[in-house]
């Protein structure tokens, strides 16, 4: 196939599955196609039954879209319907399809037939698809360019005579319209030819192979187009109607497209297993898979700070999309103590990180920028707001003088709870300050879903003592942070409240523990004794712990939350 410069994607959906179709469109809105693309939204019912018009309009505002609910005017003759050789009982394997079933997949066949005739190439998707990778259609299109076949996708097999035989390309594949138009497609909506698989149905150790054994004859009316096109192509190509003469073998690698139509995987399992590995998964019956994919795609888009994507226009990141987007993963919360100068930053490459305050001063020395960033101190915002604005991280910043920080579509301005608590749900963009920005970072890590948090650079020690929270102006170099200019001469800063900070840390430890998660402390020679001590290089060699929640811990968590709420009510 010649190099593809413009991709086409056909989404086929109906009245009954339009809510899932809406989730697919939301999924697509959160990705980078990777190349110019036109979307053809093919609705299988009357427009008056469309309930997702708002989603379609939103999608059309960001993508090149063509909508249609018309199909080719091909009528199946009454005689062909009435005189159906496949409807008789037979000895051996037989997958019978009644008229109602055939009328449903006839619409699918006509949809594929329509776009074969209208487009030179297109990717077919359905409401049970999940898009799992930025640049997804570019990857599929480029892979199809190396294929000499009319359909590029997951080659499916059936067990026949004890061996796996290819029987069809999965329906959600990349179709070469030019090659497929050379087949007598229209003819076989009105005529039948012998089913090439039928003689094999009585072989020992043979399974149903699904639509391969619909009956003794094939046509565009009798069998779904994925089976029909596969058989017709090889029949025309080889001149033989015997599958043993066809050259293709079972496909071990699925490439960028995977079809698991009878998948037993949950939405979470699909995303955990395949996100970023393949472009398209076909067979997700649960909208949760698309929701989780939206979360991950939105977050990865926001975290993709490379100049190559700097000019890409995408919707602003929503804080709801971040909720549990990093379940079962690990993050590193980076403090700003002098011990950071003892950390091997090569170990942090490829890790999810949360930095705070003036962490960006590490950039020149280590070419480092955190994935997420937190700042709660108004003095830091007042003096270094422009520095914070220049950060390309996803930012959580106290709602104080927004004009200094700016809104880049991935900055969340937080308000503080007036009570001492650990805020688990940040949808309202509220957190508890806890007398240290590190505590805010822990709440962010919890909301993002990280099951394991590792602290580095949280020295919990200041060489200079003073009244907690007292504002002073520095007159010398800073010995309390990793850079002497951190709070250098002329900078206003506050003495820490280490005692109250420890109270907050203990609450964070309890909250994580009751949720089956864990906070570790890998600070070199740190003075904080609240969390289990570990070595950074050792813990990073291990996979993140999977949360385990007991009934006792759940009850304890609920009791603590009720107690905290009762205290807050007394305060007000």
Short mmCIF file of C-alpha atoms in Angstrom, two decimals, residues 143-568:
data_model
loop_
_atom_site.label_atom_id
_atom_site.label_comp_id
_atom_site.label_asym_id
_atom_site.label_seq_id
_atom_site.Cartn_x
_atom_site.Cartn_y
_atom_site.Cartn_z
CA UNK A 143 1.76 -0.81 9.91
CA UNK A 144 -0.86 -1.43 7.21
CA UNK A 145 1.47 0.09 4.59
CA UNK A 146 3.72 -2.94 4.97
CA UNK A 147 0.85 -5.38 4.42
CA UNK A 148 -0.02 -6.86 1.04
CA UNK A 149 -3.46 -7.94 2.28
CA UNK A 150 -6.77 -6.11 1.79
CA UNK A 151 -7.50 -6.04 5.53
CA UNK A 152 -4.97 -5.32 8.26
CA UNK A 153 -5.99 -6.35 11.74
CA UNK A 154 -6.18 -9.20 14.20
CA UNK A 155 -6.30 -12.49 12.29
CA UNK A 156 -8.67 -14.77 14.21
CA UNK A 157 -8.52 -18.57 14.21
CA UNK A 158 -10.72 -21.55 14.95
CA UNK A 159 -9.79 -25.08 15.99
CA UNK A 160 -10.39 -27.44 13.11
CA UNK A 161 -9.08 -31.01 13.05
CA UNK A 162 -6.99 -30.34 16.14
CA UNK A 163 -5.20 -27.37 14.55
CA UNK A 164 -5.74 -23.64 14.59
CA UNK A 165 -6.86 -22.38 11.20
CA UNK A 166 -7.30 -18.69 10.38
CA UNK A 167 -11.00 -18.07 9.72
CA UNK A 168 -11.40 -14.28 9.53
CA UNK A 169 -10.00 -10.83 10.16
CA UNK A 170 -11.60 -9.17 13.17
CA UNK A 171 -14.26 -6.67 12.10
CA UNK A 172 -12.53 -3.65 13.67
CA UNK A 173 -9.61 -3.64 11.26
CA UNK A 174 -7.97 -1.38 8.70
CA UNK A 175 -9.61 -1.89 5.29
CA UNK A 176 -8.00 -1.31 1.88
CA UNK A 177 -10.96 -0.16 -0.21
CA UNK A 178 -9.06 -0.27 -3.50
CA UNK A 179 -8.19 -3.95 -3.12
CA UNK A 180 -11.59 -4.95 -1.77
CA UNK A 181 -13.46 -3.22 -4.62
CA UNK A 182 -11.87 -5.74 -6.97
CA UNK A 183 -13.95 -8.50 -5.35
CA UNK A 184 -17.51 -9.28 -6.59
CA UNK A 185 -19.05 -7.89 -3.41
CA UNK A 186 -22.38 -6.68 -4.80
CA UNK A 187 -22.93 -9.95 -6.61
CA UNK A 188 -22.84 -11.94 -3.42
CA UNK A 189 -25.59 -9.96 -1.75
CA UNK A 190 -27.87 -11.65 -4.30
CA UNK A 191 -26.13 -14.98 -4.90
CA UNK A 192 -24.65 -17.69 -2.72
CA UNK A 193 -21.58 -19.85 -3.14
CA UNK A 194 -20.46 -23.00 -1.24
CA UNK A 195 -19.19 -22.39 2.29
CA UNK A 196 -15.48 -23.32 2.10
CA UNK A 197 -15.42 -24.42 5.75
CA UNK A 198 -18.49 -26.65 5.63
CA UNK A 199 -16.72 -29.92 4.67
CA UNK A 200 -14.49 -29.59 7.76
CA UNK A 201 -17.25 -29.43 10.37
CA UNK A 202 -17.23 -33.18 11.06
CA UNK A 203 -13.47 -33.54 11.60
CA UNK A 204 -12.49 -34.87 15.03
CA UNK A 205 -11.24 -32.28 17.54
CA UNK A 206 -13.04 -29.46 15.75
CA UNK A 207 -14.81 -26.61 17.51
CA UNK A 208 -17.63 -24.45 16.26
CA UNK A 209 -15.26 -21.82 14.82
CA UNK A 210 -18.29 -19.55 15.20
CA UNK A 211 -19.57 -18.21 11.84
CA UNK A 212 -17.39 -20.55 9.79
CA UNK A 213 -20.11 -23.21 10.17
CA UNK A 214 -23.28 -21.17 9.55
CA UNK A 215 -24.40 -23.63 6.89
CA UNK A 216 -23.47 -25.03 3.47
CA UNK A 217 -23.51 -21.65 1.67
CA UNK A 218 -22.00 -18.18 2.08
CA UNK A 219 -23.20 -14.75 0.95
CA UNK A 220 -23.26 -11.15 2.14
CA UNK A 221 -26.60 -12.01 3.75
CA UNK A 222 -25.71 -15.36 5.33
CA UNK A 223 -22.53 -14.56 7.25
CA UNK A 224 -20.86 -11.58 8.88
CA UNK A 225 -18.55 -9.63 6.61
CA UNK A 226 -15.39 -10.42 8.56
CA UNK A 227 -15.77 -14.12 7.68
CA UNK A 228 -17.22 -13.44 4.24
CA UNK A 229 -14.45 -11.09 3.07
CA UNK A 230 -11.71 -13.42 4.29
CA UNK A 231 -13.14 -16.43 2.48
CA UNK A 232 -14.04 -14.54 -0.71
CA UNK A 233 -10.64 -12.88 -0.94
CA UNK A 234 -8.71 -16.14 -0.74
CA UNK A 235 -11.20 -17.90 -3.03
CA UNK A 236 -10.68 -15.23 -5.69
CA UNK A 237 -6.94 -14.94 -5.04
CA UNK A 238 -6.10 -18.67 -5.18
CA UNK A 239 -8.89 -19.94 -7.42
CA UNK A 240 -9.65 -22.53 -4.74
CA UNK A 241 -12.58 -22.77 -2.36
CA UNK A 242 -10.62 -25.11 -0.07
CA UNK A 243 -9.07 -23.34 2.97
CA UNK A 244 -6.21 -25.86 3.00
CA UNK A 245 -4.99 -24.21 -0.22
CA UNK A 246 -4.94 -20.75 1.34
CA UNK A 247 -1.51 -19.52 2.43
CA UNK A 248 -2.13 -17.68 5.70
CA UNK A 249 -1.15 -19.25 9.01
CA UNK A 250 -2.40 -18.41 12.52
CA UNK A 251 -1.14 -15.05 13.69
CA UNK A 252 0.84 -15.03 16.91
CA UNK A 253 1.37 -11.28 17.23
CA UNK A 254 -1.61 -8.98 16.92
CA UNK A 255 0.36 -5.82 16.21
CA UNK A 256 -1.38 -2.54 17.10
CA UNK A 257 -4.91 -4.04 17.03
CA UNK A 258 -6.19 -6.70 19.41
CA UNK A 259 -9.64 -8.26 19.23
CA UNK A 260 -10.83 -10.17 22.28
CA UNK A 261 -14.52 -10.14 21.50
CA UNK A 262 -15.44 -12.62 24.24
CA UNK A 263 -13.07 -10.98 26.69
CA UNK A 264 -13.49 -11.79 30.37
CA UNK A 265 -11.15 -8.98 31.38
CA UNK A 266 -12.59 -6.17 33.45
CA UNK A 267 -12.19 -2.58 32.31
CA UNK A 268 -9.41 -2.08 34.84
CA UNK A 269 -7.62 -5.25 33.68
CA UNK A 270 -7.82 -4.21 30.02
CA UNK A 271 -6.24 -0.84 30.72
CA UNK A 272 -3.65 -2.25 33.15
CA UNK A 273 -2.61 -4.92 30.65
CA UNK A 274 -2.71 -3.09 27.34
CA UNK A 275 -2.48 0.66 27.92
CA UNK A 276 0.42 2.06 25.87
CA UNK A 277 1.22 -1.38 24.41
CA UNK A 278 -1.38 -1.51 21.64
CA UNK A 279 -3.39 1.13 19.82
CA UNK A 280 -6.84 -0.43 19.72
CA UNK A 281 -8.61 -3.05 21.84
CA UNK A 282 -11.86 -4.47 20.47
CA UNK A 283 -14.16 -6.30 22.86
CA UNK A 284 -14.51 -4.10 25.96
CA UNK A 285 -18.14 -4.43 27.01
CA UNK A 286 -17.65 -2.24 30.08
CA UNK A 287 -17.55 1.55 29.64
CA UNK A 288 -15.16 1.63 32.61
CA UNK A 289 -12.33 0.61 30.26
CA UNK A 290 -12.92 3.69 28.13
CA UNK A 291 -13.26 5.91 31.20
CA UNK A 292 -9.97 4.65 32.61
CA UNK A 293 -8.31 5.00 29.21
CA UNK A 294 -9.59 8.60 29.06
CA UNK A 295 -8.00 9.26 32.42
CA UNK A 296 -4.65 7.83 31.45
CA UNK A 297 -4.63 9.46 28.02
CA UNK A 298 -5.59 12.84 29.48
CA UNK A 299 -2.91 12.61 32.15
CA UNK A 300 -0.23 11.43 29.75
CA UNK A 301 -1.16 14.22 27.36
CA UNK A 302 -0.80 16.75 30.14
CA UNK A 303 2.48 15.20 31.25
CA UNK A 304 3.90 15.12 27.74
CA UNK A 305 5.98 18.30 27.97
CA UNK A 306 8.11 17.73 24.89
CA UNK A 307 8.45 20.56 22.39
CA UNK A 308 7.13 18.30 19.63
CA UNK A 309 3.68 18.52 21.23
CA UNK A 310 3.88 22.10 22.45
CA UNK A 311 1.54 23.42 19.77
CA UNK A 312 -1.06 20.68 20.02
CA UNK A 313 -4.50 22.01 20.92
CA UNK A 314 -6.29 19.78 23.42
CA UNK A 315 -9.07 20.26 25.97
CA UNK A 316 -7.96 21.40 29.44
CA UNK A 317 -7.16 18.65 31.92
CA UNK A 318 -9.97 18.01 34.41
CA UNK A 319 -9.18 17.09 37.99
CA UNK A 320 -11.78 14.29 37.83
CA UNK A 321 -9.68 12.62 35.14
CA UNK A 322 -6.79 12.32 37.56
CA UNK A 323 -8.72 10.38 40.18
CA UNK A 324 -7.08 6.96 40.62
CA UNK A 325 -5.39 7.36 37.23
CA UNK A 326 -2.21 5.85 38.72
CA UNK A 327 -3.72 2.97 40.69
CA UNK A 328 -1.18 0.31 41.68
CA UNK A 329 1.74 2.51 40.71
CA UNK A 330 4.53 4.19 42.68
CA UNK A 331 5.49 7.83 43.00
CA UNK A 332 8.39 9.69 44.58
CA UNK A 333 7.62 12.78 46.67
CA UNK A 334 10.73 14.94 46.55
CA UNK A 335 11.41 17.24 49.46
CA UNK A 336 13.87 20.11 49.34
CA UNK A 337 16.33 19.26 52.10
CA UNK A 338 20.14 19.27 51.74
CA UNK A 339 20.08 15.46 51.53
CA UNK A 340 18.85 15.76 47.92
CA UNK A 341 22.48 16.42 47.02
CA UNK A 342 23.17 12.80 48.02
CA UNK A 343 20.46 11.34 45.79
CA UNK A 344 21.35 9.58 42.52
CA UNK A 345 18.92 11.27 40.16
CA UNK A 346 19.51 8.62 37.53
CA UNK A 347 17.32 6.42 39.75
CA UNK A 348 14.41 8.83 39.32
CA UNK A 349 14.34 8.67 35.53
CA UNK A 350 11.14 6.99 34.41
CA UNK A 351 9.52 7.42 37.85
CA UNK A 352 6.38 9.42 38.63
CA UNK A 353 7.47 12.32 40.84
CA UNK A 354 5.87 15.09 42.89
CA UNK A 355 7.99 18.15 43.60
CA UNK A 356 7.29 21.20 45.74
CA UNK A 357 8.12 24.90 46.12
CA UNK A 358 11.50 25.69 44.44
CA UNK A 359 12.26 22.14 43.29
CA UNK A 360 12.83 23.55 39.81
CA UNK A 361 16.27 24.77 40.94
CA UNK A 362 17.38 21.16 40.40
CA UNK A 363 16.73 21.53 36.68
CA UNK A 364 20.05 22.95 35.59
CA UNK A 365 22.07 20.48 37.63
CA UNK A 366 20.12 17.29 36.92
CA UNK A 367 17.96 18.14 33.87
CA UNK A 368 15.02 17.34 36.10
CA UNK A 369 11.42 18.47 36.23
CA UNK A 370 8.79 16.70 38.38
CA UNK A 371 5.71 15.07 36.90
CA UNK A 372 3.49 16.87 39.41
CA UNK A 373 4.11 20.00 41.43
CA UNK A 374 2.62 21.38 44.67
CA UNK A 375 2.86 24.79 46.31
CA UNK A 376 0.78 26.02 49.25
CA UNK A 377 2.82 28.86 50.80
CA UNK A 378 1.63 32.31 49.63
CA UNK A 379 5.11 33.77 50.24
CA UNK A 380 6.58 31.34 47.70
CA UNK A 381 3.85 32.21 45.19
CA UNK A 382 4.32 35.96 45.71
CA UNK A 383 8.08 35.81 45.17
CA UNK A 384 8.41 32.99 42.61
CA UNK A 385 5.05 32.86 40.79
CA UNK A 386 6.67 33.37 37.38
CA UNK A 387 9.06 30.47 38.01
CA UNK A 388 6.10 28.27 38.91
CA UNK A 389 4.28 29.39 35.77
CA UNK A 390 7.23 28.27 33.62
CA UNK A 391 7.03 24.71 34.97
CA UNK A 392 5.59 22.18 32.54
CA UNK A 393 4.43 19.87 35.34
CA UNK A 394 0.80 19.26 36.29
CA UNK A 395 0.48 21.79 39.10
CA UNK A 396 -1.53 21.95 42.33
CA UNK A 397 -1.14 25.46 43.72
CA UNK A 398 -2.86 27.37 46.50
CA UNK A 399 -5.57 29.69 45.20
CA UNK A 400 -3.55 32.86 45.82
CA UNK A 401 -2.78 35.49 43.18
CA UNK A 402 -3.60 33.30 40.20
CA UNK A 403 -2.30 35.94 37.83
CA UNK A 404 1.25 35.21 38.98
CA UNK A 405 1.01 31.51 38.23
CA UNK A 406 -1.25 31.59 35.16
CA UNK A 407 -3.55 28.85 33.91
CA UNK A 408 -2.01 26.55 31.30
CA UNK A 409 -4.87 24.04 31.22
CA UNK A 410 -3.17 21.69 33.67
CA UNK A 411 -2.91 23.85 36.81
CA UNK A 412 -5.36 23.30 39.67
CA UNK A 413 -5.87 26.12 42.16
CA UNK A 414 -6.56 24.66 45.61
CA UNK A 415 -8.34 26.10 48.63
CA UNK A 416 -7.50 24.93 52.12
CA UNK A 417 -9.74 23.20 54.64
CA UNK A 418 -9.94 25.06 57.98
CA UNK A 419 -9.62 21.77 59.85
CA UNK A 420 -6.82 19.32 60.46
CA UNK A 421 -7.65 16.40 58.20
CA UNK A 422 -6.43 14.32 55.28
CA UNK A 423 -8.48 15.10 52.18
CA UNK A 424 -8.83 11.95 50.08
CA UNK A 425 -11.08 13.36 47.36
CA UNK A 426 -9.79 16.48 45.62
CA UNK A 427 -12.61 16.97 43.09
CA UNK A 428 -13.67 20.16 44.88
CA UNK A 429 -10.04 21.33 44.69
CA UNK A 430 -9.68 21.52 48.47
CA UNK A 431 -6.87 20.12 50.59
CA UNK A 432 -5.50 20.42 54.11
CA UNK A 433 -2.21 22.29 54.49
CA UNK A 434 -0.95 20.26 57.47
CA UNK A 435 1.82 22.83 58.19
CA UNK A 436 3.95 21.48 55.32
CA UNK A 437 3.62 21.33 51.55
CA UNK A 438 4.81 17.71 51.68
CA UNK A 439 1.49 16.85 53.37
CA UNK A 440 -0.35 18.45 50.46
CA UNK A 441 1.72 16.34 48.08
CA UNK A 442 0.66 13.21 49.99
CA UNK A 443 -3.01 14.09 49.49
CA UNK A 444 -2.36 14.59 45.77
CA UNK A 445 -0.58 11.21 45.61
CA UNK A 446 -3.53 9.55 47.35
CA UNK A 447 -6.07 11.12 44.98
CA UNK A 448 -4.04 10.10 41.95
CA UNK A 449 -4.28 6.52 43.20
CA UNK A 450 -0.63 5.74 43.87
CA UNK A 451 -0.45 2.65 46.03
CA UNK A 452 3.11 3.35 47.12
CA UNK A 453 4.79 6.66 47.95
CA UNK A 454 8.51 7.05 48.61
CA UNK A 455 9.92 10.19 50.23
CA UNK A 456 13.35 11.59 49.39
CA UNK A 457 14.85 14.87 50.53
CA UNK A 458 12.41 15.20 53.44
CA UNK A 459 15.11 15.95 56.00
CA UNK A 460 12.67 17.23 58.64
CA UNK A 461 15.45 19.30 60.18
CA UNK A 462 16.43 22.98 60.11
CA UNK A 463 19.78 24.29 61.36
CA UNK A 464 18.17 27.59 62.30
CA UNK A 465 15.57 27.63 65.04
CA UNK A 466 12.79 30.14 65.44
CA UNK A 467 9.14 30.61 66.32
CA UNK A 468 7.10 28.24 64.12
CA UNK A 469 5.47 29.97 61.13
CA UNK A 470 7.19 33.30 61.89
CA UNK A 471 7.95 35.25 58.69
CA UNK A 472 11.58 36.39 58.33
CA UNK A 473 13.76 37.83 55.57
CA UNK A 474 16.94 35.89 54.80
CA UNK A 475 20.27 37.73 55.00
CA UNK A 476 22.65 34.87 54.15
CA UNK A 477 22.87 31.75 52.03
CA UNK A 478 20.37 28.98 52.79
CA UNK A 479 21.76 25.94 54.71
CA UNK A 480 18.34 24.26 55.10
CA UNK A 481 17.71 23.32 51.47
CA UNK A 482 19.54 21.61 48.62
CA UNK A 483 20.55 24.93 47.04
CA UNK A 484 22.08 27.87 48.98
CA UNK A 485 19.96 30.23 46.86
CA UNK A 486 16.72 28.38 47.68
CA UNK A 487 15.75 30.94 50.31
CA UNK A 488 18.78 33.16 49.75
CA UNK A 489 19.44 36.79 50.73
CA UNK A 490 16.35 38.99 50.45
CA UNK A 491 13.88 36.07 50.31
CA UNK A 492 11.02 36.02 52.82
CA UNK A 493 10.30 32.64 54.41
CA UNK A 494 8.71 31.11 57.51
CA UNK A 495 10.20 28.93 60.21
CA UNK A 496 8.76 25.39 60.00
CA UNK A 497 6.41 23.85 62.53
CA UNK A 498 7.99 20.40 62.74
CA UNK A 499 5.81 19.18 65.61
CA UNK A 500 2.54 19.89 63.83
CA UNK A 501 4.00 18.57 60.58
CA UNK A 502 4.62 15.25 62.33
CA UNK A 503 0.98 15.11 63.43
CA UNK A 504 -0.04 15.53 59.80
CA UNK A 505 2.40 12.86 58.67
CA UNK A 506 0.98 10.38 61.16
CA UNK A 507 -2.51 11.06 59.82
CA UNK A 508 -1.22 10.51 56.26
CA UNK A 509 0.40 7.24 57.32
CA UNK A 510 -2.87 6.06 58.88
CA UNK A 511 -4.96 7.05 55.85
CA UNK A 512 -2.65 5.29 53.40
CA UNK A 513 -2.44 2.22 55.64
CA UNK A 514 -6.21 1.91 56.06
CA UNK A 515 -6.52 1.99 52.25
CA UNK A 516 -3.95 -0.80 51.93
CA UNK A 517 -1.30 1.62 50.66
CA UNK A 518 2.06 2.62 52.08
CA UNK A 519 4.40 5.60 52.49
CA UNK A 520 8.13 4.87 52.80
CA UNK A 521 10.96 7.24 53.68
CA UNK A 522 14.13 6.95 51.61
CA UNK A 523 15.60 10.28 52.74
CA UNK A 524 19.34 9.95 53.29
CA UNK A 525 20.10 10.58 57.01
CA UNK A 526 16.65 12.11 57.51
CA UNK A 527 15.31 13.01 60.94
CA UNK A 528 11.67 12.04 60.30
CA UNK A 529 10.72 8.86 62.19
CA UNK A 530 7.05 8.52 61.18
CA UNK A 531 7.49 6.30 58.13
CA UNK A 532 9.32 3.04 57.50
CA UNK A 533 12.90 3.69 56.40
CA UNK A 534 14.11 2.20 53.10
CA UNK A 535 16.95 2.70 50.64
CA UNK A 536 15.83 4.28 47.39
CA UNK A 537 17.87 1.98 45.17
CA UNK A 538 16.47 -1.10 46.95
CA UNK A 539 12.78 -0.20 46.84
CA UNK A 540 12.92 0.82 43.17
CA UNK A 541 14.08 -2.70 42.30
CA UNK A 542 10.77 -4.06 43.58
CA UNK A 543 7.38 -3.71 41.88
CA UNK A 544 4.93 -1.37 43.64
CA UNK A 545 2.88 -3.05 46.34
CA UNK A 546 -0.72 -3.93 45.48
CA UNK A 547 -3.14 -2.50 48.05
CA UNK A 548 -4.72 -4.99 50.45
CA UNK A 549 -7.65 -3.68 52.45
CA UNK A 550 -9.01 -5.57 55.45
CA UNK A 551 -12.45 -5.15 57.00
CA UNK A 552 -10.83 -3.92 60.21
CA UNK A 553 -8.88 -1.21 58.40
CA UNK A 554 -12.00 -0.13 56.49
CA UNK A 555 -14.00 0.22 59.71
CA UNK A 556 -11.15 2.11 61.32
CA UNK A 557 -11.00 4.46 58.35
CA UNK A 558 -14.73 5.19 58.46
CA UNK A 559 -14.59 5.81 62.21
CA UNK A 560 -11.72 8.25 61.78
CA UNK A 561 -13.57 10.12 59.05
CA UNK A 562 -16.71 10.42 61.20
CA UNK A 563 -14.65 11.63 64.16
CA UNK A 564 -12.92 14.22 61.99
CA UNK A 565 -16.27 15.43 60.67
CA UNK A 566 -17.67 15.73 64.19
CA UNK A 567 -14.72 17.88 65.26
CA UNK A 568 -15.20 20.12 62.23
#
